[in-house]
Coordinates of C-alpha atoms and ligand atoms in Angstrom, one line a residue:
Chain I
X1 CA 85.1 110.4 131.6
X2 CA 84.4 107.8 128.8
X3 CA 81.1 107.9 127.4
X4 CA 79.7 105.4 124.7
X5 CA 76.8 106.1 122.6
X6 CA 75.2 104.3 120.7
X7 CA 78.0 101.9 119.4
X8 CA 77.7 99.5 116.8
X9 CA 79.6 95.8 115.9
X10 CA 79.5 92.9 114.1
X11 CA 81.6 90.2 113.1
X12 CA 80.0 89.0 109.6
X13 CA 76.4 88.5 109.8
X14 CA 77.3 88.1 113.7
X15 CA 75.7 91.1 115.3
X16 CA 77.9 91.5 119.0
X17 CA 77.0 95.4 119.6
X18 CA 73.8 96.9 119.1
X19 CA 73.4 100.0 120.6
X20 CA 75.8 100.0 123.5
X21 CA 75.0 103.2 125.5
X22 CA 77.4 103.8 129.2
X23 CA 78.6 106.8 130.6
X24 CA 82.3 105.6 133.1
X25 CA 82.8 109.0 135.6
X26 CA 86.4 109.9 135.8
X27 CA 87.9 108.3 139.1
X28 CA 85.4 105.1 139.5
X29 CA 85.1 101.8 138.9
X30 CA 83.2 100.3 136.7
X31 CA 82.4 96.4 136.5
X32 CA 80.7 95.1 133.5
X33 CA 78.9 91.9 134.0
X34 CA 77.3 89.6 130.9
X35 CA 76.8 86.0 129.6
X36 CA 79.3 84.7 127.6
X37 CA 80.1 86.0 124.4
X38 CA 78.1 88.9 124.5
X39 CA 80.8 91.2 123.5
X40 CA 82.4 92.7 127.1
X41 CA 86.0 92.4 125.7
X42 CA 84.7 93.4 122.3
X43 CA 83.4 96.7 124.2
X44 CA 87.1 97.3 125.9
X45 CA 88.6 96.8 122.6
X46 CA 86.5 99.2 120.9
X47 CA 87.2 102.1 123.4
X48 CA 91.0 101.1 122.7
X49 CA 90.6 101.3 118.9
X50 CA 91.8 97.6 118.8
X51 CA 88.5 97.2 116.7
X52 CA 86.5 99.8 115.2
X53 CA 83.5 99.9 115.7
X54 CA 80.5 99.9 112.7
X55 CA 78.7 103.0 114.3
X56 CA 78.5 105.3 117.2
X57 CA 80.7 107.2 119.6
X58 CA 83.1 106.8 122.0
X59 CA 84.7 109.7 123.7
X60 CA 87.4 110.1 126.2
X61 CA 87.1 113.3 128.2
X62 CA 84.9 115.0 125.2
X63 CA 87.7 113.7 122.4
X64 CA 86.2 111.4 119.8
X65 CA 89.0 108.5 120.5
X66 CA 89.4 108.7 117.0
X67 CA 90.6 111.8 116.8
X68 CA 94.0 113.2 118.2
X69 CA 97.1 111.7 118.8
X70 CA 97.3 108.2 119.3
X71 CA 100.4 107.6 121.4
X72 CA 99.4 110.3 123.6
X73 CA 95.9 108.5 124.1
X74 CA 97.2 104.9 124.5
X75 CA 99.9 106.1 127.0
X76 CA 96.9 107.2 129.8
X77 CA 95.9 103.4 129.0
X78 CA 96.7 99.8 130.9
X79 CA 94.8 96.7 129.6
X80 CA 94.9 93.5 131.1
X81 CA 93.5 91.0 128.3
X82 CA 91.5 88.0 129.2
X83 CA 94.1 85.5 127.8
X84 CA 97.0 87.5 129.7
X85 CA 98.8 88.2 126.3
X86 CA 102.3 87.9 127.8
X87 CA 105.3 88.3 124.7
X88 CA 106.5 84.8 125.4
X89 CA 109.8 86.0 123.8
X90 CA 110.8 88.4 127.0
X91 CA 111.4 87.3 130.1
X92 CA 108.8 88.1 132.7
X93 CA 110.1 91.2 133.9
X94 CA 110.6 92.8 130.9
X95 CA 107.2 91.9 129.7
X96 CA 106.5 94.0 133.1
X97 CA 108.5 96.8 132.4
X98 CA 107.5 96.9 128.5
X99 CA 106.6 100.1 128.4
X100 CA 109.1 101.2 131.0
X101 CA 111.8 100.3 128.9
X102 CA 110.5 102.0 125.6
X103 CA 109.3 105.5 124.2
X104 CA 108.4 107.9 126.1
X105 CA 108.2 106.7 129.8
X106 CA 112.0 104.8 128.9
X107 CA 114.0 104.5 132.1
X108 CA 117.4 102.8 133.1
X109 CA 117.2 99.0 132.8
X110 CA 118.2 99.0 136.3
X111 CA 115.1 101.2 137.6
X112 CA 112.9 99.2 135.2
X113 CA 113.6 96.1 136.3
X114 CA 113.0 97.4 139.6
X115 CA 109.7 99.1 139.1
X116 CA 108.7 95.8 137.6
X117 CA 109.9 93.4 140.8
X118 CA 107.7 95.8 143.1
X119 CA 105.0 95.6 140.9
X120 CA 104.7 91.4 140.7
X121 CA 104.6 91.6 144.8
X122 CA 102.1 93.7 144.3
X123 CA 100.4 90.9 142.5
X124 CA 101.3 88.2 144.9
X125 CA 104.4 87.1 143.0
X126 CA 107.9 86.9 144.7
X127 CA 111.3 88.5 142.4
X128 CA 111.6 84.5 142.1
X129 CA 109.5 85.1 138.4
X130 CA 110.9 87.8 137.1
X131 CA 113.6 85.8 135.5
X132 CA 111.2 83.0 134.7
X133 CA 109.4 83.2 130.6
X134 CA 106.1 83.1 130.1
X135 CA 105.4 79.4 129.2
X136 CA 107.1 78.4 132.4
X137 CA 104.1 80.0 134.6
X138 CA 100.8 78.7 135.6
X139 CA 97.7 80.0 133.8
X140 CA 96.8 82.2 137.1
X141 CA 100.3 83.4 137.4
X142 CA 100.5 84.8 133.8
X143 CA 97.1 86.8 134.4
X144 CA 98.7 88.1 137.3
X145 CA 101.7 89.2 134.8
X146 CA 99.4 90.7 133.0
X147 CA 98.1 92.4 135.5
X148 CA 101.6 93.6 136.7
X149 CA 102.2 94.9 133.5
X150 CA 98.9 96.7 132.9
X151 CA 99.7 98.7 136.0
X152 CA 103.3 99.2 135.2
X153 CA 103.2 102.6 134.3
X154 CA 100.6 103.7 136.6
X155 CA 98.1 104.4 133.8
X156 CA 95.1 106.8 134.4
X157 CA 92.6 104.5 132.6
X158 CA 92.8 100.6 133.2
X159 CA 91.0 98.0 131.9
X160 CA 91.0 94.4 133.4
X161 CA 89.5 91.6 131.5
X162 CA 88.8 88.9 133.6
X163 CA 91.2 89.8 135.8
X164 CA 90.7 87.2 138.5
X165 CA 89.8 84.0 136.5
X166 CA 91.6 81.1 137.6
X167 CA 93.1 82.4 140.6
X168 CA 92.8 80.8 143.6
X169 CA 90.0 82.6 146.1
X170 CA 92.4 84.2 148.3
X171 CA 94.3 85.4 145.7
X172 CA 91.0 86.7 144.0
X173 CA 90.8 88.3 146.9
X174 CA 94.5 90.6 147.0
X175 CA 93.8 91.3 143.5
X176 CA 90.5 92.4 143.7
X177 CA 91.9 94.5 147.0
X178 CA 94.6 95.9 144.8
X179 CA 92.0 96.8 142.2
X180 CA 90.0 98.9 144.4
X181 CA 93.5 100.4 145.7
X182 CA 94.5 101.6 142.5
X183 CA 91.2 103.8 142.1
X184 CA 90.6 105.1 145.6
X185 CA 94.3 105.4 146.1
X186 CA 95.6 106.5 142.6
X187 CA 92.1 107.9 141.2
X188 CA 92.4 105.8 138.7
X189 CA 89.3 104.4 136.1
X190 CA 88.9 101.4 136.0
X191 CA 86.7 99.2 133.5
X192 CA 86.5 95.3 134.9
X193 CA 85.1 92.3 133.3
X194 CA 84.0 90.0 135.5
X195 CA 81.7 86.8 136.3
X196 CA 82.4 87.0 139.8
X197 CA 80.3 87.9 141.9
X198 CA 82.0 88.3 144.7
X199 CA 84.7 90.4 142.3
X200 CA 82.1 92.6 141.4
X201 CA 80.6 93.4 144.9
X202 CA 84.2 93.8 145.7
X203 CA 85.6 96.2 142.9
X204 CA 82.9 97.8 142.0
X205 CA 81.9 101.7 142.1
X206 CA 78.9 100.8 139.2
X207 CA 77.7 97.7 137.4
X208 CA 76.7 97.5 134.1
X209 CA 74.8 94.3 132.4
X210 CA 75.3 93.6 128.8
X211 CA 73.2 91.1 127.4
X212 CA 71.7 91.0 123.5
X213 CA 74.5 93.5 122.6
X214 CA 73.0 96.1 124.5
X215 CA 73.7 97.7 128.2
X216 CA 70.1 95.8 129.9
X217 CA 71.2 97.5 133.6
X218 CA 73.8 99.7 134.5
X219 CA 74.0 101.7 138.3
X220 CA 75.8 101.8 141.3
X221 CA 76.7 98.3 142.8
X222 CA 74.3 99.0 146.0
X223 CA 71.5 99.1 144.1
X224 CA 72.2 95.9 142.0
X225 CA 70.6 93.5 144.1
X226 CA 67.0 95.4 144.2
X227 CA 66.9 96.5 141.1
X228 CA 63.8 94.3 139.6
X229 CA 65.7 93.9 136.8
X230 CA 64.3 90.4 135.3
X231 CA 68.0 90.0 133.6
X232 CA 69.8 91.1 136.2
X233 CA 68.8 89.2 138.8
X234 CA 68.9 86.4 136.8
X235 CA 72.4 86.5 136.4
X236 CA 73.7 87.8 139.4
X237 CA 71.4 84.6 141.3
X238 CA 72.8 82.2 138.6
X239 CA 69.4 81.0 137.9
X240 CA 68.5 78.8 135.0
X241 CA 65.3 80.1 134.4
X242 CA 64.8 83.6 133.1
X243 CA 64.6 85.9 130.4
X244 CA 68.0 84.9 129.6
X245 CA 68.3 81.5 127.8
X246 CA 70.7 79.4 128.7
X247 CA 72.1 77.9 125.4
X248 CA 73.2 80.9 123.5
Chain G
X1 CA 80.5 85.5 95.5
X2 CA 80.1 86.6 92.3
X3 CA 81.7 86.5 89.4
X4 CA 83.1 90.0 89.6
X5 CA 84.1 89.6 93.5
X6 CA 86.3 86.7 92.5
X7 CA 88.1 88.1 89.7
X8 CA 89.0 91.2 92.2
X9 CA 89.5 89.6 95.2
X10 CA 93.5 88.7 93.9
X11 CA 93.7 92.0 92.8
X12 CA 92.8 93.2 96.4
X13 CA 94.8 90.7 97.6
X14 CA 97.5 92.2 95.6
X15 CA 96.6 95.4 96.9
X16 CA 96.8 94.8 100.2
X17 CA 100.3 93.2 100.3
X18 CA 101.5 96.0 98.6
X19 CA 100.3 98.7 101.3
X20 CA 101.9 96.6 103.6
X21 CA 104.9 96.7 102.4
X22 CA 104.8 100.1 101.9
X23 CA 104.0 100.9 105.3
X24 CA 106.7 98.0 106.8
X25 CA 109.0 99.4 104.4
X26 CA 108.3 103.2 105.8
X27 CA 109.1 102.3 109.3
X28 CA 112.5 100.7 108.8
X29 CA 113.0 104.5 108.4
X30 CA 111.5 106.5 111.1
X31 CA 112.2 106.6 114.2
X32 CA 112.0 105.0 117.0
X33 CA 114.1 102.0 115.8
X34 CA 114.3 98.5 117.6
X35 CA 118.1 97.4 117.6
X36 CA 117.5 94.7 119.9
X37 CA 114.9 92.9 117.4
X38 CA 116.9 93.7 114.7
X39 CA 119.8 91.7 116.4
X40 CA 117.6 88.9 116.9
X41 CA 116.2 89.3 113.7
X42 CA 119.7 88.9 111.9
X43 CA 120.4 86.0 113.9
X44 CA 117.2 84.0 113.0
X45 CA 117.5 84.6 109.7
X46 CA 121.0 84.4 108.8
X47 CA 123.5 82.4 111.5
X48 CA 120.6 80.2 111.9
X49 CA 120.1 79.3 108.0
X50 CA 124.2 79.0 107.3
X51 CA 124.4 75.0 108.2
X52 CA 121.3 74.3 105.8
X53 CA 122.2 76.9 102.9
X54 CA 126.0 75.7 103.2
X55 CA 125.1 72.4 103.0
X56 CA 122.6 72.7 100.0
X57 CA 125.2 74.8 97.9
X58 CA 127.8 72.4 98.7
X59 CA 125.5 69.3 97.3
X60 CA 124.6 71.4 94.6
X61 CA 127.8 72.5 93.6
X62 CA 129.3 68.9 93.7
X63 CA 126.4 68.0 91.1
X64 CA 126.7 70.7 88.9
X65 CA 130.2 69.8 88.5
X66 CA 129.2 66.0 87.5
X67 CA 126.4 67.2 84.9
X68 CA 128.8 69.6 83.2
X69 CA 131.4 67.4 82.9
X70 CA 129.2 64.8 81.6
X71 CA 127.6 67.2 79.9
X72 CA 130.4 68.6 78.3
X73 CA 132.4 66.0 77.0
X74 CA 130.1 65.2 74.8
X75 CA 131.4 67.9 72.5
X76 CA 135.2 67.4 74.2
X77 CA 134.4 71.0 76.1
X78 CA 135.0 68.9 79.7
X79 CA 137.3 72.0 80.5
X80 CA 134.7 74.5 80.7
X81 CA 133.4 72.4 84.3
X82 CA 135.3 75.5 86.6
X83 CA 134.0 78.1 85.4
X84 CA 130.1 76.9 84.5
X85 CA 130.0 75.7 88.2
X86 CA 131.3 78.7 89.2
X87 CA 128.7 81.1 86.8
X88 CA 126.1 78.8 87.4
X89 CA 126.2 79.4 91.3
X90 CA 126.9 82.5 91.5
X91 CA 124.3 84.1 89.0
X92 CA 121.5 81.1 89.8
X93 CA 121.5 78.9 91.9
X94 CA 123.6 80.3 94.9
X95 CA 120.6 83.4 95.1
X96 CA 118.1 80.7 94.2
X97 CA 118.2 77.7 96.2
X98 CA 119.8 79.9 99.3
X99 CA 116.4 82.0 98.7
X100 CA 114.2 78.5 98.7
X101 CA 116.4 77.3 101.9
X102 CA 115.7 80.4 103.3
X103 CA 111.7 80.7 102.4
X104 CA 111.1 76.8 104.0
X105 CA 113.3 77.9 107.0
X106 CA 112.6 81.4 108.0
X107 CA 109.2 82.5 106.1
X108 CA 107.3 79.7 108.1
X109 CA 108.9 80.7 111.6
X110 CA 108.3 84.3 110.9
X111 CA 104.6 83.5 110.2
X112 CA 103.8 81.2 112.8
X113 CA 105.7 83.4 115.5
X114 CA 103.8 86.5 113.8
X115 CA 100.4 84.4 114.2
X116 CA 100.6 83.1 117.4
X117 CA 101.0 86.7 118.7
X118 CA 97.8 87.6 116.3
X119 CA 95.8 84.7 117.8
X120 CA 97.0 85.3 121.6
X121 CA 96.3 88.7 121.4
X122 CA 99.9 90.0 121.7
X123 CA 99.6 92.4 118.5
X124 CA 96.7 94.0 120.8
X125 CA 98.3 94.1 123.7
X126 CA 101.5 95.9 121.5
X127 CA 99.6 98.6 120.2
X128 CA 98.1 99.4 123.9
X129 CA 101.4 99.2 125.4
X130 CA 102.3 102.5 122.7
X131 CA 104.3 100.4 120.5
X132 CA 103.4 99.8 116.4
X133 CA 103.4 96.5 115.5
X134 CA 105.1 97.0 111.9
X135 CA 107.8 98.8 113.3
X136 CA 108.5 96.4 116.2
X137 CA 108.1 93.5 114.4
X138 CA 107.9 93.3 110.6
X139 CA 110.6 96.5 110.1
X140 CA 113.3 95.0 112.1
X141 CA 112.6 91.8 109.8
X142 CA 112.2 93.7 106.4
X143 CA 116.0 95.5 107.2
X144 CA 117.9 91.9 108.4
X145 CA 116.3 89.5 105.7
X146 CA 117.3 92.3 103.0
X147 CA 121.0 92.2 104.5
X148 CA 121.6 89.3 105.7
X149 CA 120.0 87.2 102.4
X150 CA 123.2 88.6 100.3
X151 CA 125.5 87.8 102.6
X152 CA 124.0 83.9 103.1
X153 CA 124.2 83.4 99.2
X154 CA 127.7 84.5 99.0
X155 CA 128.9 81.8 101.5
X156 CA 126.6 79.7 99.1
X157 CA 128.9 80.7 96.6
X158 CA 131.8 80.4 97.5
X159 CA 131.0 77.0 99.1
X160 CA 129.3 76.1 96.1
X161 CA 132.6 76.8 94.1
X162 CA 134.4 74.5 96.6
X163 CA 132.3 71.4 96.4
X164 CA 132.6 71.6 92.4
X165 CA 136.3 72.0 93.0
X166 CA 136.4 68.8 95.5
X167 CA 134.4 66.8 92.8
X168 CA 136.5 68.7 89.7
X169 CA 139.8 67.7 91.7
X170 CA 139.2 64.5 93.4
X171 CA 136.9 62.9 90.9
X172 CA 137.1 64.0 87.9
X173 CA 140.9 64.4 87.9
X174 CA 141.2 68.1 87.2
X175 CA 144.4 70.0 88.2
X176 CA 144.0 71.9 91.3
X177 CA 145.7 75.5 90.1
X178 CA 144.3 74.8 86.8
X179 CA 140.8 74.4 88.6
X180 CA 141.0 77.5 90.5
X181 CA 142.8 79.7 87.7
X182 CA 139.5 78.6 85.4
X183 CA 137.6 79.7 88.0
X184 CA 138.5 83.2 88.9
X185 CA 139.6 84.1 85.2
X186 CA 136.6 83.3 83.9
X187 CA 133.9 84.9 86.6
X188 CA 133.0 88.8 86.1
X189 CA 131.9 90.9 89.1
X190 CA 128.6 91.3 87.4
X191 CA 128.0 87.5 87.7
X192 CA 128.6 87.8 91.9
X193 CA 126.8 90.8 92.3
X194 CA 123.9 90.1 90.2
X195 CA 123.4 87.4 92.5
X196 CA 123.7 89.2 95.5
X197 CA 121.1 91.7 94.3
X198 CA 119.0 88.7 93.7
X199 CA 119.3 87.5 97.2
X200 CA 118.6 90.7 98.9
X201 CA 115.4 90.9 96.5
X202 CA 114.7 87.6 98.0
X203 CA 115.5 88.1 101.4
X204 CA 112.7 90.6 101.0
X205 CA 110.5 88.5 99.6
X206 CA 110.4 86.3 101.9
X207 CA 109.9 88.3 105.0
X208 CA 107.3 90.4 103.6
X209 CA 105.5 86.8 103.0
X210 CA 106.3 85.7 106.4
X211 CA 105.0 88.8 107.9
X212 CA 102.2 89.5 106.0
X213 CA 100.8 85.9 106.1
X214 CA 101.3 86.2 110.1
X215 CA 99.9 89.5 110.5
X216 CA 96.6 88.2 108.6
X217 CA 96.7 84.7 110.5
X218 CA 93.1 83.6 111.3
X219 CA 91.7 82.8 114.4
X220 CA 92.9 79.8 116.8
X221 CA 96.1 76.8 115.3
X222 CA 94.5 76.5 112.7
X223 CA 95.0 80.1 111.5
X224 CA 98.4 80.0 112.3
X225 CA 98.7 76.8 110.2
X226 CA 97.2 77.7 107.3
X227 CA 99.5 81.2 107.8
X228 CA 102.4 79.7 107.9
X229 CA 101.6 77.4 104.8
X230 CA 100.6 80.3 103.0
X231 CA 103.1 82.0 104.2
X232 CA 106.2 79.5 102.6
X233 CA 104.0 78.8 99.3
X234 CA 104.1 82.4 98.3
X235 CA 107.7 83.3 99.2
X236 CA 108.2 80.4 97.2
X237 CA 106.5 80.8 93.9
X238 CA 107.1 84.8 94.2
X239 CA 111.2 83.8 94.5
X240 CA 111.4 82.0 91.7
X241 CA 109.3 84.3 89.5
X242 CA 111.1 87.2 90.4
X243 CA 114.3 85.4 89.5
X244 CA 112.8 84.8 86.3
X245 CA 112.4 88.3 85.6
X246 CA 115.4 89.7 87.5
X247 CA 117.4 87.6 85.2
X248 CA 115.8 88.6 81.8
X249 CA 116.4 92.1 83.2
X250 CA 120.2 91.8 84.0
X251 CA 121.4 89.3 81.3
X252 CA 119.2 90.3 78.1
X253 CA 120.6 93.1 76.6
Ligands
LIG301 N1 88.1 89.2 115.9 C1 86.9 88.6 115.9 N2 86.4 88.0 114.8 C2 85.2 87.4 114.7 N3 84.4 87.3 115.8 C3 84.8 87.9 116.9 C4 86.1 88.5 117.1 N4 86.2 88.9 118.3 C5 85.0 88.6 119.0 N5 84.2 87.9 118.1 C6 82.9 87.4 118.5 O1 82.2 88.4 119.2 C7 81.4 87.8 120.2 C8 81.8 88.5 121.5 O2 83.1 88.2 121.9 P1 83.7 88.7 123.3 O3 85.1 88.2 123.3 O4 83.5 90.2 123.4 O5 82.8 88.0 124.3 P2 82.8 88.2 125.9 O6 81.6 88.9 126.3 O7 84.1 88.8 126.3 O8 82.7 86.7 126.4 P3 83.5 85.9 127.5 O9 82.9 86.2 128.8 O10 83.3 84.5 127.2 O11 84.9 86.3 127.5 C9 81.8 86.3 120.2 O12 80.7 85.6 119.7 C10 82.9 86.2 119.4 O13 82.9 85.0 118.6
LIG302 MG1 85.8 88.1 127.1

């Protein structure tokens, strides 16, 4: 279980967090939805110790993230950033099997590269890429690289950022599929960031809305369309009139 | 910002470069190592830099003969062109202007490859894929630039030597055994290897500046810019400041 309370950020005299409070039950999925630039990857990076946060508390399982060994805590973790972050110095495989091929999950090349192939079809992407570098994919196919290579491991804990931004609808649609697989299937957590809708209907166990650096709604996807929420259903309707302005 | 803030914010600045390379430093010797990088690093910095440090020593060696040798026979002390080329290279300029080739050349690639990971969130994603970034990147640098700087500035040398030798023997009429006996006689090991120890102390310098300018890149190209800029400027100044003092240190007794 990871459990925020109360957390605290800002950037200079910009204030992104203010308060975040969510609770994500071992084993579910959990879709965070928010206007732009309200600080949804800023929230996954703070649970990842990527940025520290100015107050509050995030544990993992009852363990301040703070605390305890940190290679041990990043290995339960996969993260797929919004901007794919591939190394554009590796090939696309071993940007895959990064982790595979390192420390202390290390296997044969051989195996790795294997264990990286399966996972691009897994992605939609034929063994045709895994040769390929970065800069010589499309925008969608490096987010699905990323994706490849947040699941690579088979972490407990993933995190997708945006995970199905410029991709195509149908194949929105295999990777939210293969989202959902991963935690019915593996029992993973999962943490997504989306502005899908669709996505989020899709993936989603709960939904939570950020919006003024606090969590304005957060419950279980079936009760997100009559939930009288005046921010919520502003954004999940796409409406231009609300509580939620629409130059921010 | 005050007046106090500004006169400590280059003494934080100073700080902060110094943990860094403390802590890069650190993990050149623990474990687990990066041999692969390390490879990669030796070629970027040193076969890629040979054609332009070889080519600047040779210029500068062909010069230094002319100037001496105009120099010299002003007082009838022409003969002295074979070995002042070949001290002068060795103990200055070889480590120097090798250390300058290598700053313009390998602290600005260093900084804008560092940066553009910063800026595209690769340093993120390293550090959640379990690996450090100052081991995987700026140790492996550290290690080659120290090793591989020496060895640059002694084919600097040598063909530093030669292109005063081409312009001693072919211009300036010198005799070819005589040229090369004047040479050796007259050069101590202390010249060569106080010149090596220069460039490995530059070789340093400059991927500390490359890394640590990369590693603090701003936001967006125009962090990266300004990083690598940065990044060249104070390998720069620092190399030939250092010189300076590693100089007064090894040749004032
Ligand atoms: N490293 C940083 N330095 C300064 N400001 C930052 C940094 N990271 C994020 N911010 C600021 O924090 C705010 C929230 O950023 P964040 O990336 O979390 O937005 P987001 O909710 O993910 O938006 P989007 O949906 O557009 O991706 C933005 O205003 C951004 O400018
Ligand atoms: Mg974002």
């Amino acid at each position: 279980m990871i459990e925020l309370t109360d957390v605290h950020k800002a950037f200079g005299s910009k204030r992104v967090l203010r308060g975040v409070n969510l609770t994500i039950p071992t084993g579910t999925s959990m879709v965070i939805i928010g206007g732009s630039g309200t600080g949804k990857s800023v929230t996954l990076k703070c649970i990842l110790g990527l940025v520290t946060p100015d107050r509050g508390k995030i544990t993992l399982d009852g363990q301040d993230v703070t605390k305890g060994d940190r290679d041990a805590f990043l290995a339960r973790f996969g993260m797929l950033f919004q901007g794919a972050a591939l190394f554009d110095s590796l090939s696309v495989w071993q940007n895959v099997a990064f982790r595979l091929q390192r420390g202390a999950a290390r296997r044969p090349k051989a195996e790795a590269r294997e264990i990286a192939i399966e996972k691009l079809r897994r992605v939609g992407l034929t063994p045709e890429v895994a040769d390929l570098f970065p800069a010589e994919l499309s925008g969608g196919m490096q987010k699905r690289v990323g994706l490849a290579r947040a699941i690579a491991a088979d972490p407990e804990i993933i995190f997708f950022d945006e995970p199905t931004t410029g991709l195509d609808p149908i194949m929105a649609g295999v990777i939210n599929e293969l989202i959902r697989e991963i935690v019915t299937e593996m029992g993973a957590t999962a943490m997504t960031i989306t502005h899908d809708m669709t996505s989020v209907r899709a993936i989603a166990d709960n939904v939570a809305m950020l919006h003024d650096g606090q969590i304005k709604w957060t419950g279980p996807v079936a009760e997100m369309d009559d939930s009288s929420d005046p921010y919520l259903d502003q954004f999940i309707h796409g409406r231009a009139e609300g509580p939620i302005a629409a130059v921010r | 910002m005050s007046g106090a803030t500004l006169a400590l914010a280059p003494v934080a600045a100073i700080g902060r470069l110094a943990i860094f390379a403390v802590r890069g430093v650190s993990h050149v010797f623990r474990p687990p190592y990066y041999p692969r990088e390390f490879g990669q690093a030796l070629m970027q910095i040193g076969w890629y830099s040979l054609p332009v440090v070889a080519l600047t020593a040779l210029f500068t060696g062909g010069a230094l003969a002319l100037q001496i040798y105009a120099g010299g026979s002003r007082f009838n002390a022409s003969s002295v062109v074979p070995s002042i080329v070949a001290i002068g290279m060795v103990r200055e300029l070889g480590p120097v202007l090798g250390g300058l080739m290598v700053a313009a050349r390998v602290a600005s690639s260093i900084a804008a490859e560092i940066g553009t990971m910063k800026v595209t969130e690769q340093i993120d994603a390293l550090v959640t894929l379990s690996t450090n970034p100052m081991k995987y990147l700026v140790a492996p640098r550290l290690l080659a630039a120290v090793i591989v700087v020496p060895a640059l500035v002694a084919v600097g040398d040598s063909i530093g030597i030669w292109g005063g030798y081409l312009v001693g023997v072919y211009h300036l009429d010198f005799n070819a055994v005589d040229y090369l006996k004047n040479t050796v006689n007259y050069l101590e090991s202390w010249d060569v290897v106080s010149g090596l120890i220069k460039g490995a102390v530059f070789g340093f310098i400059v991927a500390l500046a490359g890394c640590y300018h990369g590693m603090q890149s701003g936001r967006g190209a125009q962090g990266v810019g300004r990083a690598t800029k940065s990044a060249v400027q104070a390998a720069a100044v620092a190399i030939l400041a250092t010189d300076f003092l590693l100089t007064a240190l090894f040749f004032t007794s």
